[in-house]
mmCIF file of C-alpha atoms in Angstrom:
data_model
loop_
_atom_site.group_PDB
_atom_site.id
_atom_site.type_symbol
_atom_site.label_atom_id
_atom_site.label_comp_id
_atom_site.label_asym_id
_atom_site.label_seq_id
_atom_site.Cartn_x
_atom_site.Cartn_y
_atom_site.Cartn_z
ATOM 1 C CA UNK A 1 -45.302 -119.162 -47.491
ATOM 2 C CA UNK A 2 -41.832 -120.410 -49.208
ATOM 3 C CA UNK A 3 -39.755 -118.579 -51.180
ATOM 4 C CA UNK A 4 -40.711 -120.841 -54.467
ATOM 5 C CA UNK A 5 -44.348 -120.283 -53.777
ATOM 6 C CA UNK A 6 -46.401 -117.348 -55.121
ATOM 7 C CA UNK A 7 -48.719 -116.286 -52.944
ATOM 8 C CA UNK A 8 -52.292 -115.609 -54.927
ATOM 9 C CA UNK A 9 -54.429 -112.791 -54.209
ATOM 10 C CA UNK A 10 -57.799 -112.279 -55.514
ATOM 11 C CA UNK A 11 -59.092 -108.631 -55.775
ATOM 12 C CA UNK A 12 -62.778 -109.046 -56.543
ATOM 13 C CA UNK A 13 -64.161 -105.472 -58.074
ATOM 14 C CA UNK A 14 -60.436 -104.581 -59.607
ATOM 15 C CA UNK A 15 -62.019 -102.600 -62.310
ATOM 16 C CA UNK A 16 -63.405 -99.861 -59.527
ATOM 17 C CA UNK A 17 -61.946 -96.595 -58.230
ATOM 18 C CA UNK A 18 -60.108 -98.707 -54.931
ATOM 19 C CA UNK A 19 -59.905 -102.399 -56.548
ATOM 20 C CA UNK A 20 -57.852 -100.615 -59.496
ATOM 21 C CA UNK A 21 -55.505 -99.245 -56.538
ATOM 22 C CA UNK A 22 -55.534 -102.176 -54.806
ATOM 23 C CA UNK A 23 -54.055 -104.303 -57.885
ATOM 24 C CA UNK A 24 -51.129 -102.035 -59.025
ATOM 25 C CA UNK A 25 -50.095 -101.591 -55.810
ATOM 26 C CA UNK A 26 -50.090 -105.413 -55.185
ATOM 27 C CA UNK A 27 -48.487 -105.685 -58.904
ATOM 28 C CA UNK A 28 -45.914 -102.962 -58.233
ATOM 29 C CA UNK A 29 -44.687 -103.865 -54.527
ATOM 30 C CA UNK A 30 -41.308 -104.940 -53.523
ATOM 31 C CA UNK A 31 -41.744 -108.548 -53.669
ATOM 32 C CA UNK A 32 -44.184 -108.630 -56.057
ATOM 33 C CA UNK A 33 -43.250 -111.416 -58.284
ATOM 34 C CA UNK A 34 -44.175 -113.848 -55.325
ATOM 35 C CA UNK A 35 -47.714 -112.383 -55.705
ATOM 36 C CA UNK A 36 -49.941 -113.519 -58.298
ATOM 37 C CA UNK A 37 -52.711 -111.324 -58.516
ATOM 38 C CA UNK A 38 -56.091 -112.262 -59.963
ATOM 39 C CA UNK A 39 -58.342 -109.348 -60.982
ATOM 40 C CA UNK A 40 -62.129 -109.953 -61.438
ATOM 41 C CA UNK A 41 -64.174 -106.878 -63.036
ATOM 42 C CA UNK A 42 -67.993 -107.595 -64.269
ATOM 43 C CA UNK A 43 -69.307 -104.555 -66.705
ATOM 44 C CA UNK A 44 -65.760 -103.168 -67.125
ATOM 45 C CA UNK A 45 -63.820 -106.716 -67.601
ATOM 46 C CA UNK A 46 -60.812 -106.704 -70.093
ATOM 47 C CA UNK A 47 -57.865 -108.983 -71.145
ATOM 48 C CA UNK A 48 -56.091 -108.144 -67.685
ATOM 49 C CA UNK A 49 -59.311 -109.313 -65.168
ATOM 50 C CA UNK A 50 -61.594 -112.306 -65.212
ATOM 51 C CA UNK A 51 -65.454 -111.636 -65.816
ATOM 52 C CA UNK A 52 -67.220 -112.225 -62.530
ATOM 53 C CA UNK A 53 -70.800 -111.904 -61.529
ATOM 54 C CA UNK A 54 -70.903 -111.992 -58.229
ATOM 55 C CA UNK A 55 -74.918 -112.377 -58.506
ATOM 56 C CA UNK A 56 -73.843 -115.677 -59.933
ATOM 57 C CA UNK A 57 -73.619 -118.180 -57.605
ATOM 58 C CA UNK A 58 -72.168 -120.848 -59.821
ATOM 59 C CA UNK A 59 -69.845 -118.684 -61.362
ATOM 60 C CA UNK A 60 -68.560 -117.635 -58.335
ATOM 61 C CA UNK A 61 -67.719 -121.322 -57.086
ATOM 62 C CA UNK A 62 -66.401 -122.142 -60.767
ATOM 63 C CA UNK A 63 -63.719 -119.121 -60.113
ATOM 64 C CA UNK A 64 -62.672 -119.934 -56.644
ATOM 65 C CA UNK A 65 -62.172 -123.546 -57.521
ATOM 66 C CA UNK A 66 -60.077 -122.344 -60.743
ATOM 67 C CA UNK A 67 -58.116 -119.603 -58.776
ATOM 68 C CA UNK A 68 -57.810 -121.128 -55.520
ATOM 69 C CA UNK A 69 -56.517 -117.856 -54.163
ATOM 70 C CA UNK A 70 -54.857 -117.535 -50.881
ATOM 71 C CA UNK A 71 -56.704 -114.299 -49.737
ATOM 72 C CA UNK A 72 -59.223 -112.523 -51.001
ATOM 73 C CA UNK A 73 -59.714 -108.664 -51.306
ATOM 74 C CA UNK A 74 -63.525 -107.672 -51.634
ATOM 75 C CA UNK A 75 -63.683 -104.637 -53.445
ATOM 76 C CA UNK A 76 -67.027 -104.400 -55.218
ATOM 77 C CA UNK A 77 -70.335 -102.999 -53.711
ATOM 78 C CA UNK A 78 -73.259 -101.313 -54.549
ATOM 79 C CA UNK A 79 -71.647 -98.009 -52.640
ATOM 80 C CA UNK A 80 -74.197 -95.289 -53.663
ATOM 81 C CA UNK A 81 -76.168 -94.465 -50.635
ATOM 82 C CA UNK A 82 -79.497 -93.373 -53.107
ATOM 83 C CA UNK A 83 -79.525 -96.990 -55.390
ATOM 84 C CA UNK A 84 -79.512 -98.825 -51.841
ATOM 85 C CA UNK A 85 -82.706 -96.612 -50.494
ATOM 86 C CA UNK A 86 -84.354 -97.155 -53.699
ATOM 87 C CA UNK A 87 -83.426 -100.867 -54.208
ATOM 88 C CA UNK A 88 -82.162 -102.361 -50.813
ATOM 89 C CA UNK A 89 -83.088 -106.091 -52.283
ATOM 90 C CA UNK A 90 -80.294 -104.448 -55.191
ATOM 91 C CA UNK A 91 -77.844 -103.674 -52.047
ATOM 92 C CA UNK A 92 -78.566 -106.578 -49.751
ATOM 93 C CA UNK A 93 -77.908 -109.246 -53.277
ATOM 94 C CA UNK A 94 -74.485 -107.775 -53.805
ATOM 95 C CA UNK A 95 -73.521 -106.400 -50.405
ATOM 96 C CA UNK A 96 -74.696 -109.104 -48.037
ATOM 97 C CA UNK A 97 -75.385 -112.268 -49.889
ATOM 98 C CA UNK A 98 -73.011 -112.429 -52.634
ATOM 99 C CA UNK A 99 -70.366 -111.576 -49.564
ATOM 100 C CA UNK A 100 -71.298 -115.042 -47.570
ATOM 101 C CA UNK A 101 -71.127 -117.010 -50.669
ATOM 102 C CA UNK A 102 -67.316 -115.381 -51.362
ATOM 103 C CA UNK A 103 -66.856 -116.333 -47.493
ATOM 104 C CA UNK A 104 -67.968 -120.066 -47.892
ATOM 105 C CA UNK A 105 -66.444 -120.493 -51.021
ATOM 106 C CA UNK A 106 -62.969 -119.100 -49.277
ATOM 107 C CA UNK A 107 -63.469 -121.550 -45.914
ATOM 108 C CA UNK A 108 -63.409 -124.667 -47.805
ATOM 109 C CA UNK A 109 -60.417 -123.123 -49.327
ATOM 110 C CA UNK A 110 -58.382 -122.093 -46.256
ATOM 111 C CA UNK A 111 -58.346 -118.808 -48.027
ATOM 112 C CA UNK A 112 -58.157 -115.207 -45.835
ATOM 113 C CA UNK A 113 -61.054 -113.096 -46.605
ATOM 114 C CA UNK A 114 -60.461 -108.944 -46.423
ATOM 115 C CA UNK A 115 -63.697 -107.022 -47.266
ATOM 116 C CA UNK A 116 -64.182 -103.604 -47.748
ATOM 117 C CA UNK A 117 -67.170 -101.537 -45.570
ATOM 118 C CA UNK A 118 -67.829 -98.117 -44.696
ATOM 119 C CA UNK A 119 -67.809 -95.293 -42.178
ATOM 120 C CA UNK A 120 -71.679 -95.651 -42.979
ATOM 121 C CA UNK A 121 -71.990 -98.350 -40.599
ATOM 122 C CA UNK A 122 -72.460 -95.407 -37.866
ATOM 123 C CA UNK A 123 -74.856 -92.486 -37.178
ATOM 124 C CA UNK A 124 -72.542 -89.959 -36.874
ATOM 125 C CA UNK A 125 -73.456 -88.716 -33.417
ATOM 126 C CA UNK A 126 -69.944 -89.278 -31.572
ATOM 127 C CA UNK A 127 -66.823 -89.338 -33.376
ATOM 128 C CA UNK A 128 -64.473 -90.848 -33.333
ATOM 129 C CA UNK A 129 -65.846 -94.281 -33.798
ATOM 130 C CA UNK A 130 -63.280 -97.348 -32.440
ATOM 131 C CA UNK A 131 -64.056 -100.933 -34.409
ATOM 132 C CA UNK A 132 -65.855 -102.334 -31.455
ATOM 133 C CA UNK A 133 -68.165 -99.573 -30.896
ATOM 134 C CA UNK A 134 -71.990 -100.319 -31.301
ATOM 135 C CA UNK A 135 -72.960 -99.798 -35.292
ATOM 136 C CA UNK A 136 -76.168 -97.682 -35.937
ATOM 137 C CA UNK A 137 -76.816 -96.848 -39.728
ATOM 138 C CA UNK A 138 -78.989 -94.267 -41.112
ATOM 139 C CA UNK A 139 -79.646 -95.334 -44.290
ATOM 140 C CA UNK A 140 -80.196 -98.585 -46.235
ATOM 141 C CA UNK A 141 -76.246 -98.790 -47.404
ATOM 142 C CA UNK A 142 -74.558 -98.807 -44.046
ATOM 143 C CA UNK A 143 -77.347 -101.393 -43.095
ATOM 144 C CA UNK A 144 -76.332 -103.482 -45.912
ATOM 145 C CA UNK A 145 -72.861 -102.958 -45.461
ATOM 146 C CA UNK A 146 -73.279 -103.934 -41.543
ATOM 147 C CA UNK A 147 -75.076 -106.830 -42.444
ATOM 148 C CA UNK A 148 -72.135 -108.244 -45.181
ATOM 149 C CA UNK A 149 -69.368 -107.558 -42.033
ATOM 150 C CA UNK A 150 -71.874 -109.931 -39.805
ATOM 151 C CA UNK A 151 -72.533 -111.882 -42.863
ATOM 152 C CA UNK A 152 -68.443 -112.288 -43.374
ATOM 153 C CA UNK A 153 -67.389 -112.868 -39.858
ATOM 154 C CA UNK A 154 -69.550 -115.426 -38.528
ATOM 155 C CA UNK A 155 -68.900 -117.207 -41.572
ATOM 156 C CA UNK A 156 -65.237 -117.118 -40.474
ATOM 157 C CA UNK A 157 -64.003 -115.326 -37.570
ATOM 158 C CA UNK A 158 -60.545 -115.379 -38.915
ATOM 159 C CA UNK A 159 -61.564 -113.160 -42.021
ATOM 160 C CA UNK A 160 -61.427 -109.392 -41.648
ATOM 161 C CA UNK A 161 -63.435 -106.098 -42.398
ATOM 162 C CA UNK A 162 -61.717 -102.592 -43.634
ATOM 163 C CA UNK A 163 -63.711 -99.818 -42.555
ATOM 164 C CA UNK A 164 -63.433 -97.180 -45.272
ATOM 165 C CA UNK A 165 -64.395 -92.995 -45.389
ATOM 166 C CA UNK A 166 -64.982 -90.853 -48.282
ATOM 167 C CA UNK A 167 -62.164 -92.257 -50.976
ATOM 168 C CA UNK A 168 -61.096 -90.570 -53.943
ATOM 169 C CA UNK A 169 -58.235 -91.245 -56.202
ATOM 170 C CA UNK A 170 -57.067 -92.071 -60.173
ATOM 171 C CA UNK A 171 -60.127 -91.689 -61.743
ATOM 172 C CA UNK A 172 -62.155 -92.774 -65.076
ATOM 173 C CA UNK A 173 -64.851 -90.209 -64.616
ATOM 174 C CA UNK A 174 -65.698 -87.267 -62.358
ATOM 175 C CA UNK A 175 -68.558 -89.192 -60.692
ATOM 176 C CA UNK A 176 -66.395 -92.020 -59.747
ATOM 177 C CA UNK A 177 -65.699 -90.334 -56.147
ATOM 178 C CA UNK A 178 -67.860 -87.955 -54.606
ATOM 179 C CA UNK A 179 -64.668 -85.863 -54.512
ATOM 180 C CA UNK A 180 -63.815 -85.411 -58.060
ATOM 181 C CA UNK A 181 -67.729 -85.473 -58.566
ATOM 182 C CA UNK A 182 -67.842 -81.332 -57.284
ATOM 183 C CA UNK A 183 -64.919 -80.091 -59.940
ATOM 184 C CA UNK A 184 -67.515 -79.628 -62.972
ATOM 185 C CA UNK A 185 -69.753 -77.289 -60.888
ATOM 186 C CA UNK A 186 -66.698 -75.422 -59.220
ATOM 187 C CA UNK A 187 -65.638 -74.950 -62.634
ATOM 188 C CA UNK A 188 -68.494 -74.010 -64.336
ATOM 189 C CA UNK A 189 -69.633 -71.719 -61.113
ATOM 190 C CA UNK A 190 -66.671 -69.396 -62.400
ATOM 191 C CA UNK A 191 -68.344 -68.841 -65.347
ATOM 192 C CA UNK A 192 -70.126 -65.188 -64.711
ATOM 193 C CA UNK A 193 -73.215 -66.483 -66.975
ATOM 194 C CA UNK A 194 -73.796 -69.297 -64.088
ATOM 195 C CA UNK A 195 -75.289 -69.344 -60.892
ATOM 196 C CA UNK A 196 -73.143 -70.533 -57.606
ATOM 197 C CA UNK A 197 -72.511 -73.905 -56.917
ATOM 198 C CA UNK A 198 -74.346 -74.935 -53.865
ATOM 199 C CA UNK A 199 -71.836 -77.585 -51.614
ATOM 200 C CA UNK A 200 -72.855 -79.076 -48.005
ATOM 201 C CA UNK A 201 -71.025 -77.854 -45.373
ATOM 202 C CA UNK A 202 -73.236 -80.061 -42.580
ATOM 203 C CA UNK A 203 -71.553 -83.385 -42.742
ATOM 204 C CA UNK A 204 -67.663 -83.485 -42.191
ATOM 205 C CA UNK A 205 -65.933 -85.837 -44.089
ATOM 206 C CA UNK A 206 -62.563 -87.529 -44.233
ATOM 207 C CA UNK A 207 -61.287 -87.835 -47.446
ATOM 208 C CA UNK A 208 -58.899 -90.789 -48.280
ATOM 209 C CA UNK A 209 -56.603 -91.212 -50.980
ATOM 210 C CA UNK A 210 -57.120 -94.861 -52.219
ATOM 211 C CA UNK A 211 -53.306 -95.745 -53.006
ATOM 212 C CA UNK A 212 -52.822 -94.799 -49.691
ATOM 213 C CA UNK A 213 -55.407 -97.685 -48.792
ATOM 214 C CA UNK A 214 -53.993 -100.193 -51.435
ATOM 215 C CA UNK A 215 -50.442 -99.725 -49.214
ATOM 216 C CA UNK A 216 -52.323 -100.028 -45.804
ATOM 217 C CA UNK A 217 -54.213 -103.047 -47.350
ATOM 218 C CA UNK A 218 -51.062 -104.525 -48.953
ATOM 219 C CA UNK A 219 -49.305 -104.177 -45.426
ATOM 220 C CA UNK A 220 -52.805 -106.591 -44.168
ATOM 221 C CA UNK A 221 -51.660 -109.147 -46.730
ATOM 222 C CA UNK A 222 -47.993 -109.314 -46.150
ATOM 223 C CA UNK A 223 -49.324 -110.257 -42.032
ATOM 224 C CA UNK A 224 -51.274 -112.590 -43.265
ATOM 225 C CA UNK A 225 -48.629 -114.496 -45.712
ATOM 226 C CA UNK A 226 -46.259 -114.431 -42.843
ATOM 227 C CA UNK A 227 -48.905 -115.959 -40.578
ATOM 228 C CA UNK A 228 -49.494 -113.110 -38.766
ATOM 229 C CA UNK A 229 -53.246 -112.669 -39.864
ATOM 230 C CA UNK A 230 -55.284 -109.985 -38.549
ATOM 231 C CA UNK A 231 -58.847 -110.882 -38.009
ATOM 232 C CA UNK A 232 -62.227 -108.748 -36.892
ATOM 233 C CA UNK A 233 -62.823 -105.304 -36.950
ATOM 234 C CA UNK A 234 -60.292 -102.726 -38.908
ATOM 235 C CA UNK A 235 -60.789 -99.210 -39.860
ATOM 236 C CA UNK A 236 -58.493 -96.906 -41.895
ATOM 237 C CA UNK A 237 -58.776 -93.214 -42.292
ATOM 238 C CA UNK A 238 -57.667 -89.903 -44.071
ATOM 239 C CA UNK A 239 -57.213 -86.962 -40.919
ATOM 240 C CA UNK A 240 -58.003 -84.403 -42.338
ATOM 241 C CA UNK A 241 -61.636 -83.322 -41.772
ATOM 242 C CA UNK A 242 -63.762 -81.418 -44.336
ATOM 243 C CA UNK A 243 -67.112 -80.782 -45.384
ATOM 244 C CA UNK A 244 -67.576 -80.786 -49.312
ATOM 245 C CA UNK A 245 -67.883 -76.923 -49.202
ATOM 246 C CA UNK A 246 -64.080 -77.432 -47.523
ATOM 247 C CA UNK A 247 -63.371 -79.971 -50.707
ATOM 248 C CA UNK A 248 -64.957 -77.547 -53.034
ATOM 249 C CA UNK A 249 -62.578 -74.358 -51.912
ATOM 250 C CA UNK A 250 -59.596 -76.583 -51.927
ATOM 251 C CA UNK A 251 -60.326 -77.971 -55.191
ATOM 252 C CA UNK A 252 -60.561 -74.549 -56.994
ATOM 253 C CA UNK A 253 -57.573 -73.316 -55.069
ATOM 254 C CA UNK A 254 -55.925 -75.939 -57.126
ATOM 255 C CA UNK A 255 -56.939 -75.312 -60.385
ATOM 256 C CA UNK A 256 -56.687 -71.660 -59.901
ATOM 257 C CA UNK A 257 -60.405 -71.034 -60.707
ATOM 258 C CA UNK A 258 -62.343 -68.291 -59.162
ATOM 259 C CA UNK A 259 -65.489 -70.240 -57.926
ATOM 260 C CA UNK A 260 -68.683 -68.929 -56.731
ATOM 261 C CA UNK A 261 -69.355 -71.363 -53.766
ATOM 262 C CA UNK A 262 -72.430 -71.272 -51.516
ATOM 263 C CA UNK A 263 -72.409 -73.343 -47.929
ATOM 264 C CA UNK A 264 -74.957 -74.853 -47.657
ATOM 265 C CA UNK A 265 -75.595 -75.985 -43.601
ATOM 266 C CA UNK A 266 -78.545 -77.976 -43.553
ATOM 267 C CA UNK A 267 -78.958 -81.305 -45.223
ATOM 268 C CA UNK A 268 -80.638 -81.744 -48.335
ATOM 269 C CA UNK A 269 -79.960 -85.134 -49.373
ATOM 270 C CA UNK A 270 -83.476 -87.269 -49.622
ATOM 271 C CA UNK A 271 -81.531 -90.400 -48.260
ATOM 272 C CA UNK A 272 -80.247 -89.663 -44.617
ATOM 273 C CA UNK A 273 -76.677 -89.541 -44.128
ATOM 274 C CA UNK A 274 -74.485 -89.329 -40.566
ATOM 275 C CA UNK A 275 -72.713 -85.947 -39.710
ATOM 276 C CA UNK A 276 -69.629 -86.983 -38.570
ATOM 277 C CA UNK A 277 -68.390 -90.847 -38.838
ATOM 278 C CA UNK A 278 -64.541 -90.281 -37.877
ATOM 279 C CA UNK A 279 -62.814 -93.538 -37.956
ATOM 280 C CA UNK A 280 -60.182 -94.164 -35.412
ATOM 281 C CA UNK A 281 -57.154 -95.567 -37.341
ATOM 282 C CA UNK A 282 -55.011 -96.955 -34.190
ATOM 283 C CA UNK A 283 -55.241 -100.599 -34.380
ATOM 284 C CA UNK A 284 -53.251 -100.989 -37.534
ATOM 285 C CA UNK A 285 -51.006 -97.616 -36.865
ATOM 286 C CA UNK A 286 -50.341 -99.804 -33.992
ATOM 287 C CA UNK A 287 -48.968 -102.653 -36.086
ATOM 288 C CA UNK A 288 -46.934 -100.055 -38.234
ATOM 289 C CA UNK A 289 -49.700 -100.370 -41.285
ATOM 290 C CA UNK A 290 -50.395 -96.852 -42.778
ATOM 291 C CA UNK A 291 -50.059 -94.003 -44.993
ATOM 292 C CA UNK A 292 -51.311 -90.624 -45.465
ATOM 293 C CA UNK A 293 -51.174 -88.438 -48.518
ATOM 294 C CA UNK A 294 -51.936 -84.576 -47.729
ATOM 295 C CA UNK A 295 -55.123 -83.965 -49.754
ATOM 296 C CA UNK A 296 -53.673 -80.740 -51.102
ATOM 297 C CA UNK A 297 -51.113 -82.530 -52.876
ATOM 298 C CA UNK A 298 -53.171 -85.614 -53.846
ATOM 299 C CA UNK A 299 -55.588 -83.760 -55.241
ATOM 300 C CA UNK A 300 -53.104 -81.378 -57.110
ATOM 301 C CA UNK A 301 -51.345 -84.624 -58.609
ATOM 302 C CA UNK A 302 -55.314 -86.221 -59.741
ATOM 303 C CA UNK A 303 -56.326 -82.854 -61.104
ATOM 304 C CA UNK A 304 -52.841 -82.337 -63.140
ATOM 305 C CA UNK A 305 -53.113 -85.865 -64.845
ATOM 306 C CA UNK A 306 -56.058 -85.082 -66.176
ATOM 307 C CA UNK A 307 -56.088 -82.537 -69.089
ATOM 308 C CA UNK A 308 -59.825 -83.555 -70.089
ATOM 309 C CA UNK A 309 -61.059 -81.562 -67.874
ATOM 310 C CA UNK A 310 -64.267 -79.006 -68.056
ATOM 311 C CA UNK A 311 -63.510 -75.958 -69.710
ATOM 312 C CA UNK A 312 -62.399 -73.488 -66.860
#
């Protein structure tokens, strides 16, 4: 990229939990003046984003013709396992078919695609998982994301998949993350008139801070911009193992509430979920890419910034 040129990055799904962090990091990064960031959103489009329905192929084609991005980060997906299980056709339309269309449009422009995937492509029986380990998803969500990975890489082997685990970060509502969604029940359980809150203590998770993921993605984009494109499967993960019960205890300590928590040691979800899908991050670490914020400091920052919490 010549110094006088702008490198255009389309962030697909920029209104979501991860998309906001990516767009914000790219806009504020050193040398950001050379980056042109085009944000897309669907139901939450605003003056700072382009409204785009990924299920409308003509709209997707028109978007790429208008903005001609050099790189595309796909952070939009149907990520709710229960929704995917109940409506696999919808999950496939967004997580597979739309990604195939994006890959086709990108290929016609010579643009690089970085698509976000999940640790749920694995069955959680033999961690840690490396990028070339055989996937074995347990549910429709994991299968749809795996099929999306394959659709992208078959369309253009130079494109890239970034698998991530449980995400949390600056949020607009408690339910944006399975981490912050625990908070209301934690706070309510401290009320003597309310029953204890039951929290899963069976599955091990690796909560990963979205601003850290955004730094990882910026590093990957910088590699591409200088001609050192990263392709194939990559992975990034926080390195602190914890169950939702452990997470809830840490949130309770952060809020200084005397929460009444009960450890649920057998799975209760109607949708099957893997027990431990720890992702090995060595490929990106070897390139000097990565950042990990300790969970306790990250969650304290998040909760301190949101005074409109439930009554304690």
